[in-house]
Coordinates of C-alpha atoms and ligand atoms in Angstrom, one line a residue:
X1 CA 0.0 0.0 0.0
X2 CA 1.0 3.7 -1.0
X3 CA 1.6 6.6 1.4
X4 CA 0.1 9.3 -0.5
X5 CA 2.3 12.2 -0.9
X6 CA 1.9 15.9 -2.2
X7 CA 2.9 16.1 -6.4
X8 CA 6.3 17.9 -5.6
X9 CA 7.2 14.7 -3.2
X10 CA 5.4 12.1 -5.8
X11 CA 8.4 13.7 -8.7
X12 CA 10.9 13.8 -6.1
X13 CA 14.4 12.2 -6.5
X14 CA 12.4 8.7 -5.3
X15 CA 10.0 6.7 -7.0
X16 CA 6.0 7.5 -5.8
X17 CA 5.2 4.2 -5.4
X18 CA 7.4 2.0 -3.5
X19 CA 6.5 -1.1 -5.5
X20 CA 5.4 -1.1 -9.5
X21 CA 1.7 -0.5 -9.8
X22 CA 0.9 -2.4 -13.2
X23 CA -1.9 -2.6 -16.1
X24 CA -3.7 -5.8 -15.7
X25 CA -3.0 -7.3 -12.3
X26 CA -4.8 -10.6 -11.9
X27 CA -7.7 -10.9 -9.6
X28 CA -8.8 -13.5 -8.1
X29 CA -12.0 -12.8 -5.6
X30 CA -10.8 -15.3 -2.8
X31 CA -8.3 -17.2 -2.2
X32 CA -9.1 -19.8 0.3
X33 CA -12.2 -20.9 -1.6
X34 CA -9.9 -20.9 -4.9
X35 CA -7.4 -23.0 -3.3
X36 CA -10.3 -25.8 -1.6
X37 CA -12.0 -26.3 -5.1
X38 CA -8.3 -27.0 -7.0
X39 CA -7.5 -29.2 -4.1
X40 CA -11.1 -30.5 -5.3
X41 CA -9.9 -31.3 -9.3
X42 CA -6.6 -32.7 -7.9
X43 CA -8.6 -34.8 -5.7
X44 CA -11.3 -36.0 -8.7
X45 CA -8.5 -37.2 -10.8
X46 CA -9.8 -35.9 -13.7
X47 CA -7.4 -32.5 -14.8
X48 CA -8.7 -32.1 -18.6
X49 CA -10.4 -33.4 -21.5
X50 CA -13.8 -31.9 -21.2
X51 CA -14.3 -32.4 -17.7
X52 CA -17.1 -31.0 -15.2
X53 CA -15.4 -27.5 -14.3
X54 CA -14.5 -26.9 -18.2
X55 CA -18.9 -28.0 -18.9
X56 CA -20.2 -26.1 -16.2
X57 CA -17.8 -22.8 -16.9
X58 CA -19.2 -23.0 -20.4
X59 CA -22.7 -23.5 -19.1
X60 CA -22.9 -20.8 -16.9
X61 CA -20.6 -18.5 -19.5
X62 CA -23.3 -19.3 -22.0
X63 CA -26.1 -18.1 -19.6
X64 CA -24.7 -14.9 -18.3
X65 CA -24.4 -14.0 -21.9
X66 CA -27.5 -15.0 -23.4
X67 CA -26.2 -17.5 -25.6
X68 CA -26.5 -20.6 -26.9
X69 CA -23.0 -22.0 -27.0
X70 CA -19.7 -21.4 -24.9
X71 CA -17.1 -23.3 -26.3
X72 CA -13.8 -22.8 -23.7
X73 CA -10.3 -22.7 -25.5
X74 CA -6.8 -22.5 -23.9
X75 CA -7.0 -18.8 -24.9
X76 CA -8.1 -16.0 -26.9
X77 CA -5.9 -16.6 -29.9
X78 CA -6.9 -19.6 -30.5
X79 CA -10.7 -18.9 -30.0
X80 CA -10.6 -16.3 -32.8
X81 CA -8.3 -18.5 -35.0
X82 CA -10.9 -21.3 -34.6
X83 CA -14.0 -19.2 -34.9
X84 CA -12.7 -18.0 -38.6
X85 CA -11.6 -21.3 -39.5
X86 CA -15.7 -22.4 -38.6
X87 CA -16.9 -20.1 -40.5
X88 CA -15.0 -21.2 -43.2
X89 CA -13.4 -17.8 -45.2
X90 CA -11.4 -17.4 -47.9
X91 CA -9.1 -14.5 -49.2
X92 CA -9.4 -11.3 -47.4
X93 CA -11.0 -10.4 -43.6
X94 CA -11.0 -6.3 -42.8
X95 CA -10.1 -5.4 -39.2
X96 CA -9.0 -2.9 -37.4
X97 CA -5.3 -2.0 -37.5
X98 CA -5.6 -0.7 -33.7
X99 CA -6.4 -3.6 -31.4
X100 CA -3.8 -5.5 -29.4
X101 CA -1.8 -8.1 -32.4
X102 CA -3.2 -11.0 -31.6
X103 CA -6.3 -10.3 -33.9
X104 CA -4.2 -10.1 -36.7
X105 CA -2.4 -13.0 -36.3
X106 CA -5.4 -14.2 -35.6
X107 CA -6.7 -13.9 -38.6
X108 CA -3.2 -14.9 -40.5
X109 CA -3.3 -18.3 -39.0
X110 CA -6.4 -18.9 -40.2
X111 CA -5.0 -18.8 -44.0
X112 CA -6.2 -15.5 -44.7
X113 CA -4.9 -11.7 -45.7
X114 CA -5.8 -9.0 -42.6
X115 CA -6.6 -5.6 -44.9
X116 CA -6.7 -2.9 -41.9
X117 CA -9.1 -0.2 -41.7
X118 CA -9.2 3.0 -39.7
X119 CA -11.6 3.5 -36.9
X120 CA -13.3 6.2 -35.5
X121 CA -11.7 8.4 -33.2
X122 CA -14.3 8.6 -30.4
X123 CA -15.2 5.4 -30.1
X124 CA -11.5 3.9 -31.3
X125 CA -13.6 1.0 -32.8
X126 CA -14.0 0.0 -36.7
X127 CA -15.3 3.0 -38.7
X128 CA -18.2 1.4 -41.0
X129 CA -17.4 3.8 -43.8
X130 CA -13.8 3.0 -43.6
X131 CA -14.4 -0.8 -43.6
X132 CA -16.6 -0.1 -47.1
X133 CA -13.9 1.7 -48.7
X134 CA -11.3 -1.5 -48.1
X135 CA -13.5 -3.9 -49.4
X136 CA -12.7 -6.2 -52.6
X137 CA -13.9 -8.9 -54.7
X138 CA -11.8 -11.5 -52.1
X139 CA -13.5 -9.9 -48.8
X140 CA -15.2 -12.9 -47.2
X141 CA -15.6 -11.0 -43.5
X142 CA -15.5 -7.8 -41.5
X143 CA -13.8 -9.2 -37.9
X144 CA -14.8 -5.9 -35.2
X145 CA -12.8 -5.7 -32.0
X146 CA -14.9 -4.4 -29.2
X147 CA -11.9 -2.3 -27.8
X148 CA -11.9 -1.3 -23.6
X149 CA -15.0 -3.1 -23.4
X150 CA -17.2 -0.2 -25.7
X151 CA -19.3 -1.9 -28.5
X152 CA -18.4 -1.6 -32.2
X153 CA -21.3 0.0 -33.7
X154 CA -22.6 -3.1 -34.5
X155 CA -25.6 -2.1 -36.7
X156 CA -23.5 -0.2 -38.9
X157 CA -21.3 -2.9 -39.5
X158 CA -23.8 -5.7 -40.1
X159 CA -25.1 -3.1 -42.5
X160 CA -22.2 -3.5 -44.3
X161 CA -21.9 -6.7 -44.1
X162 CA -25.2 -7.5 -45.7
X163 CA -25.0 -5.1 -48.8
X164 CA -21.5 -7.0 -49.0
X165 CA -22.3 -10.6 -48.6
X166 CA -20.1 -10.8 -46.2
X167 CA -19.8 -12.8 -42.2
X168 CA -19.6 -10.3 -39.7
X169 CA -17.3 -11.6 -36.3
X170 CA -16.2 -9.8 -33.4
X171 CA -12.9 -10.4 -31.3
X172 CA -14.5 -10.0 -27.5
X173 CA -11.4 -10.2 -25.9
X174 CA -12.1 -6.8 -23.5
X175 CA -15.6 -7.6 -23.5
X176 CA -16.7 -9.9 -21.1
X177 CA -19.4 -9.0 -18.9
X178 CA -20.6 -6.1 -21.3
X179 CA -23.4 -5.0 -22.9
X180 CA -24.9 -3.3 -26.3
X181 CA -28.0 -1.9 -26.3
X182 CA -29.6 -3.9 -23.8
X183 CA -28.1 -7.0 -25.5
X184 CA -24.9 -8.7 -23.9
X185 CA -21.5 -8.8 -26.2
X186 CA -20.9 -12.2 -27.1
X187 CA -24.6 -12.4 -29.1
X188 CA -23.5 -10.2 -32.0
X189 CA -22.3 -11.6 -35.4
X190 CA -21.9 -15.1 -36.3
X191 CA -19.7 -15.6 -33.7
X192 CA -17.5 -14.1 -31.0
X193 CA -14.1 -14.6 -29.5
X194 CA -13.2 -14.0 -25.7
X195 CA -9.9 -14.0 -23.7
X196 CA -10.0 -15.4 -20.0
X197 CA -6.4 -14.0 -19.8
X198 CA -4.5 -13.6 -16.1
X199 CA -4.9 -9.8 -18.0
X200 CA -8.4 -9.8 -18.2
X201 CA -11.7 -8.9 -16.6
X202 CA -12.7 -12.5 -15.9
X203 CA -9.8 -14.7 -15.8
X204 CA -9.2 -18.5 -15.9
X205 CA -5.3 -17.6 -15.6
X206 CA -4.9 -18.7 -19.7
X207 CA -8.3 -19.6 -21.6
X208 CA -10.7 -18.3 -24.1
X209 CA -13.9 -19.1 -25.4
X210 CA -16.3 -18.5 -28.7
X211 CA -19.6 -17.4 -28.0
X212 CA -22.0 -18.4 -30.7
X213 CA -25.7 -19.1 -31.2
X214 CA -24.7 -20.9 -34.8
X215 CA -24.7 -24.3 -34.5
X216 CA -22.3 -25.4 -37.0
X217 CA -19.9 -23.1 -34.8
X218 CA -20.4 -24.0 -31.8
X219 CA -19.6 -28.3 -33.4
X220 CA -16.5 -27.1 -35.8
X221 CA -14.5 -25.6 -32.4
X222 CA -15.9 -28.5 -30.7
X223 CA -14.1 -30.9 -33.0
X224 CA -10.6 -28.2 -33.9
X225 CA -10.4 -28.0 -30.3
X226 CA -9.9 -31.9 -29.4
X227 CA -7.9 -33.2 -32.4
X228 CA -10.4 -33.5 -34.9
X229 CA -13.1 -35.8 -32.8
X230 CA -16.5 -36.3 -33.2
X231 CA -19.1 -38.6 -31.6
X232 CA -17.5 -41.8 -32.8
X233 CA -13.7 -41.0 -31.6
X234 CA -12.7 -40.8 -34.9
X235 CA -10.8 -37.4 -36.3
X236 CA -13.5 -36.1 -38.6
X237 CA -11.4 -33.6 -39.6
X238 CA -7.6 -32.4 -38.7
X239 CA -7.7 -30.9 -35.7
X240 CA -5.6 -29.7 -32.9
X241 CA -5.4 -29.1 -29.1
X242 CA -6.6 -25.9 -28.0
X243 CA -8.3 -27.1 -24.4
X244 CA -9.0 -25.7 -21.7
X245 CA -8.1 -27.5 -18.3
X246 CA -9.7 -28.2 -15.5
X247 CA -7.6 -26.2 -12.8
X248 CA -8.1 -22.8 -15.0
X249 CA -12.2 -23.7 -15.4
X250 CA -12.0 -24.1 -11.5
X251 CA -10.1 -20.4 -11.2
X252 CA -12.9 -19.2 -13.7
X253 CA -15.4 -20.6 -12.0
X254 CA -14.6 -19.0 -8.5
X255 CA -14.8 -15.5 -9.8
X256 CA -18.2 -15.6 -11.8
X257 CA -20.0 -14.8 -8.7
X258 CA -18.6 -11.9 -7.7
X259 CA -18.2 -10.4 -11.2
X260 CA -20.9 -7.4 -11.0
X261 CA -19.1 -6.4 -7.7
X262 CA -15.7 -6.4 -9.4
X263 CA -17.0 -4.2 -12.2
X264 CA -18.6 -2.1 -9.3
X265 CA -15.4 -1.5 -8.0
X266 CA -13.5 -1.2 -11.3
X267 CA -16.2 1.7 -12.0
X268 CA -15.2 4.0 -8.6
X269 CA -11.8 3.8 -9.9
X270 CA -12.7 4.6 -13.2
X271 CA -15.1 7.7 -11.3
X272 CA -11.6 8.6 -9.2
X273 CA -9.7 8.9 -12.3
X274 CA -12.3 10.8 -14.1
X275 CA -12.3 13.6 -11.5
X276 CA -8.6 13.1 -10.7
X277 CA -7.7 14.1 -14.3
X278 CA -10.9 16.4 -15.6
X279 CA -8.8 19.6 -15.3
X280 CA -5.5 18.8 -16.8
X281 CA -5.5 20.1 -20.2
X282 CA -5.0 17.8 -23.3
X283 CA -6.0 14.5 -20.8
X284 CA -9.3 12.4 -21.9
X285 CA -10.5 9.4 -20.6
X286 CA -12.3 7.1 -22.8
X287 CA -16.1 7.4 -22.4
X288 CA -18.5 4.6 -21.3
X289 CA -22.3 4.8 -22.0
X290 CA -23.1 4.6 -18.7
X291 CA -27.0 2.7 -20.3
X292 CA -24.8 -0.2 -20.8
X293 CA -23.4 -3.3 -18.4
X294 CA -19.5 -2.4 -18.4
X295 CA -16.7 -4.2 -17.2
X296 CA -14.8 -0.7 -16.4
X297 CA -11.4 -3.3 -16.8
X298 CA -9.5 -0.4 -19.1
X299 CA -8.8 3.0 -17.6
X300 CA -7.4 4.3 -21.1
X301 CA -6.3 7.7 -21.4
X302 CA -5.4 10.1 -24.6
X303 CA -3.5 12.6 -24.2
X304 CA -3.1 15.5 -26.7
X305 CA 0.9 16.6 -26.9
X306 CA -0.2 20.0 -27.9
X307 CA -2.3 20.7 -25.4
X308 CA -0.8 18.7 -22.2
X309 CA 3.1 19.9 -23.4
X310 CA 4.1 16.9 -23.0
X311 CA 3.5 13.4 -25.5
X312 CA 2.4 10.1 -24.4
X313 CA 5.6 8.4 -24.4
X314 CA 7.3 10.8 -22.5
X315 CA 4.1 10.6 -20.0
X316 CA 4.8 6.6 -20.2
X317 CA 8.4 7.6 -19.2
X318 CA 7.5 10.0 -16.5
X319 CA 5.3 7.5 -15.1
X320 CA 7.8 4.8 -15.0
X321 CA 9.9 6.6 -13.1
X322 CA 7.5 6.8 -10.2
X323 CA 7.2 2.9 -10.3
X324 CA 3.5 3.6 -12.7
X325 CA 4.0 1.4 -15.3
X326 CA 1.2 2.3 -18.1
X327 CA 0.9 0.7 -21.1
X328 CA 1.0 2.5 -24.7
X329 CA -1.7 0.4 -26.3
X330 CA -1.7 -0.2 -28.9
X331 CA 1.3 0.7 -29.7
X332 CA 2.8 0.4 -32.6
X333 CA -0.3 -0.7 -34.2
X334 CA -0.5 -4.0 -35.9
X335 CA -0.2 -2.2 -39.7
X336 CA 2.9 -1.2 -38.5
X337 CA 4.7 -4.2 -36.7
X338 CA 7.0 -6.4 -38.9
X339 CA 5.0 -9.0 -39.3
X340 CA 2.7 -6.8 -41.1
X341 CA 4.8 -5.1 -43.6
X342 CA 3.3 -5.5 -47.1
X343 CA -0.2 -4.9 -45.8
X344 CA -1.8 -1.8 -47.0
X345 CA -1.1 1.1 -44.7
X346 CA -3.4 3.8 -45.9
X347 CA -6.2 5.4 -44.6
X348 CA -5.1 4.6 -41.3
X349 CA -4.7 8.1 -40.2
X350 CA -6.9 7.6 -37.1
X351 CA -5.4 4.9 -35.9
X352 CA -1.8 6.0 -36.4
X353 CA -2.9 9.4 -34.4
X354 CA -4.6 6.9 -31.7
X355 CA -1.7 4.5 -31.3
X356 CA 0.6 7.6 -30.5
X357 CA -1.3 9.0 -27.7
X358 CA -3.7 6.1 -26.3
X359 CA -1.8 4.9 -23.0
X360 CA -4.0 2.4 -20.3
X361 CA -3.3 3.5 -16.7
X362 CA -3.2 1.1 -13.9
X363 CA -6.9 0.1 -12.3
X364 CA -8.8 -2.9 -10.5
X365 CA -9.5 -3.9 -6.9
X366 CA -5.3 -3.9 -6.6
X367 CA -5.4 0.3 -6.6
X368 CA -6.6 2.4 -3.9
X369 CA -8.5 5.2 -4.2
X370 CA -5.5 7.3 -2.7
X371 CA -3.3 5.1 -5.5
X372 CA -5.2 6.8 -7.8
X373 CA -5.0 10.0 -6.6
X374 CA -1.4 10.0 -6.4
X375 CA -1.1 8.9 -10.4
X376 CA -3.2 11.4 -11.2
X377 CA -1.5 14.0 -9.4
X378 CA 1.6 12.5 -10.9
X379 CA 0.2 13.1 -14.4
X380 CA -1.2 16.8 -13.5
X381 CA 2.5 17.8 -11.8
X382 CA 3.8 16.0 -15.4
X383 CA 1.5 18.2 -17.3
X384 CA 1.8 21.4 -15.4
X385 CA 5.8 21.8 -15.3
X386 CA 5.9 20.6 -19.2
X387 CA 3.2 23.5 -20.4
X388 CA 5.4 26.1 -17.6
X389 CA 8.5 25.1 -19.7
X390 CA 6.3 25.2 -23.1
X391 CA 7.2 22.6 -24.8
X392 CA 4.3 20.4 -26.7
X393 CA 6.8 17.8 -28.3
X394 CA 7.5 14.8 -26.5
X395 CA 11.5 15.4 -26.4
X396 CA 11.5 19.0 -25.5
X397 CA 9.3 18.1 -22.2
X398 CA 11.6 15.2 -21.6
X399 CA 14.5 17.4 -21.6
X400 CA 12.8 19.7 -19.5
X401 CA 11.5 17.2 -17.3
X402 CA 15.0 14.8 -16.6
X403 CA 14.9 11.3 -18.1
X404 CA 15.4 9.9 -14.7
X405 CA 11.6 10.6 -13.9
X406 CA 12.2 13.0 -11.4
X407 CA 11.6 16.3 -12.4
X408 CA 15.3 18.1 -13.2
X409 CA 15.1 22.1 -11.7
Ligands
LIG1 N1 -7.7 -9.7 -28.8 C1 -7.5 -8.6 -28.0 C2 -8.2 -7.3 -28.4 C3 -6.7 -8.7 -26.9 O1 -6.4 -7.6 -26.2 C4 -6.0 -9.9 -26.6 C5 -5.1 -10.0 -25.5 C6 -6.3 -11.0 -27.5 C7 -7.2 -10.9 -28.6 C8 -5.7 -12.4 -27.3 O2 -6.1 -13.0 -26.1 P1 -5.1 -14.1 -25.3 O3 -4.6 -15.0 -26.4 O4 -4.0 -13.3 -24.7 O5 -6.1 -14.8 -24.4 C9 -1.4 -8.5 -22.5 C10 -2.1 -9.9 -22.4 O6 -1.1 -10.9 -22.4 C11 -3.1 -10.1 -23.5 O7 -3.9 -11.2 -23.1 C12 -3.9 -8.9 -23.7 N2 -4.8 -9.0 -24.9 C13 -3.1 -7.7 -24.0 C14 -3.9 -6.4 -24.2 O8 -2.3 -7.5 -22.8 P2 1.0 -7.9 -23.0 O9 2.0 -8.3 -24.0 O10 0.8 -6.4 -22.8 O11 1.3 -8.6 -21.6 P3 2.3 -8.4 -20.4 O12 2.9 -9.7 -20.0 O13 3.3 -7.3 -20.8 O14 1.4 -7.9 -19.3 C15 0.6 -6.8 -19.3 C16 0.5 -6.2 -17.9 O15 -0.1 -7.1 -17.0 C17 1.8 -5.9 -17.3 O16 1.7 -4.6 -16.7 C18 2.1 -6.9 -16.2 C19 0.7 -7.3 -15.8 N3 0.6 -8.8 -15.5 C20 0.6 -9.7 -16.5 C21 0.5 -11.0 -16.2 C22 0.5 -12.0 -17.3 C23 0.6 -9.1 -14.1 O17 0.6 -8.3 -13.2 N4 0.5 -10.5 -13.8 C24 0.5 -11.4 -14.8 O18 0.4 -12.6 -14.5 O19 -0.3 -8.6 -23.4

């Protein structure tokens, strides 16, 4: 726990927080229950292969969501890969370019070409429009990501979609728990992909699942999943191993009752650092239609270089040095990785602008409210000293500001 401290002491010659405060710090509701039902599985013998903690996750995963099938995968990756190989596409799938990697190579392990397109800058999900304008003879699919949790404008999308012939899916991976319109994530499209990441919301340490009310689905990532099976034993088709065990159901499982009051708490930190960064110019926190059930697992910020006098890597560094370590997602986005190079990069204006000043602070039952306080007043005293000394690039304020994190007179 943190001693909060006035600004000046937080930028001081030592770090603010005695020990790293980090993005994504697994949760697990308690531990002593946790611990009983894994003595439980070691007990029963049975550790994988579509045991009871894997059927009743999915069971109960498909019922919170409203859906007919939950088919649990050792992680998010692979439930994407294997929710485009079900659905059977060929040639080209348009995504969005900013989104963590893993939907790309998603959809590159699946045998088919990722054409990026740009989103929109409010909502920093696909922009409908833009997804037209990439759209060929080979498009078999639009893939949205539902990034921090916040819908893709779903309608619009399926819009296109239809006048395209085309199979609309969604990467869920931030979404669990949320809802659009009235209508939980994980109904949408022909199919959706979630991660159960350490990293994530609801977490069975590594996992995944699709969410799907197609049938065919919900059987083709039965069967990919376990080798290939069906009824009979025999491999049906090539498959592989992408399982989930029992000991990460079991983790899942422990946490599903207590997810609304993990987003309740994940929302008064998302509140704190609402009003602990309103008035520091050039400093936005994403929006959440406060209509919809949220997870509140993101806290991501933008911040505007010209306006703040100071970039977001040079925040990112600033942080660091107080033992805050944010994360510049996504950042650089997927368009402009290696692995991408020879994939279109135009028209990705928005995202390129998004990926250079989108940064996710820390948040999450791990960070008290005077935790949050104290990286807020680390960002304001950040802010304040790099407009005194006037500089809006990046390098100028880091001069100004001393690499070491600690503000140089
Ligand atoms: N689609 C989207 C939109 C996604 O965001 C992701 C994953 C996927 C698909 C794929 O799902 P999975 O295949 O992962 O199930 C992290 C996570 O590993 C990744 O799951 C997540 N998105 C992504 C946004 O974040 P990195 O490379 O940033 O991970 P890492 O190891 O640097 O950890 C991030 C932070 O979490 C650090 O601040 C440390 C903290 N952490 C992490 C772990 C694993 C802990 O405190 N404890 C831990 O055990 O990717």
């Amino acid at each position: 726990m943190t001693q909060r401290m006035h600004p000046a002491a937080a930028l001081g010659p030592s770090p603010a927080f005695a020990e790293p405060v980090v993005v994504g710090k697994p949760w697990t509701p308690d531990r002593g229950r946790l611990l009983a039902l894994i003595g439980d599985v070691l007990d029963s013998g049975r550790l994988s292969n579509g045991g009871p903690a894997v059927t009743e996750l999915e069971r109960r995963v498909a019922d919170l969501h409203g859906v007919r099938h939950c088919v649990a995968v050792c992680n998010g990756t692979i439930a994407l890969e294997l929710a485009l190989r079900a659905a059977c596409l060929t040639g080209e799938v348009v995504l969005p370019s900013f989104t963590f990697v893993a939907t790309a190579h998603a959809v590159r392990r699946a045998g088919l070409v990722p054409v990026f397109a740009d989103v929109d800058p409010v909502t920093h999900n696909l922009d409908a429009n833009a997804v037209e304008r990439v759209i060929t003879a080979r498009t078999s699919a639009i893939l949205g990501v539902h990034l921090w949790g916040r819908a893709c404008d779903v309608a619009a999308l399926a819009g296109v979609a239809r006048r395209n012939g085309l199979q609309l899916l969604f990467d869920a991976a931030h979404a669990f728990g949320c809802s659009h319109r009235g209508r939980m994530i994980g109904t949408f499209g022909r199919a959706e992909a979630f991660s159960f990441h350490a990293t994530k919301f609801f977490h069975t340490v590594e996992g995944g699942a699709v969410l799907t009310d197609d049938d065919e689905i919900a059987e083709s990532v039965q069967r990919q999943r376990n080798f290939g099976f069906g009824p009979s034993g025999e491999a049906l088709i090539v498959g592989g191993n992408a399982k989930l065990n029992e000991i990460s159901a079991t983790v899942g499982l422990s946490q599903l009752d207590s997810l609304e009051q993990l987003a309740a708490a994940n929302r008064r930190r998302y509140e704190l650092y609402r009003q602990g960064l309103r008035d520091i110019p050039g400093i936005s926190v994403v929006e959440y239609s406060l209509a919809e059930r949220l997870n509140y697992h993101y806290l991501a910020v933008e911040v505007d270089p010209q306006e703040t006098g100071l970039d977001r890597d040079a925040l990112v560094d600033i942080l660091l040095a107080e033992n805050v370590i944010a994360r510049p997602y996504f950042s650089p986005p997927c368009h402009l990785m290696p692995a991408y190079r020879g994939c279109s990069t135009r028209g990705l204006e928005e995202t390129e602008r998004l990926s250079r000043r989108t940064v996710a602070l820390p948040t999450g039952p791990a960070m008290s409210a005077d935790d949050i306080h104290l990286v807020c007043d680390i960002v304001g005293a950040a802010a304040e000293l790099a407009g005194r000394n006037g500089g809006p690039s990046g390098r100028h304020a880091d001069r100004k500001l001393g690499r070491s994190g600690s503000f140089a007179s």
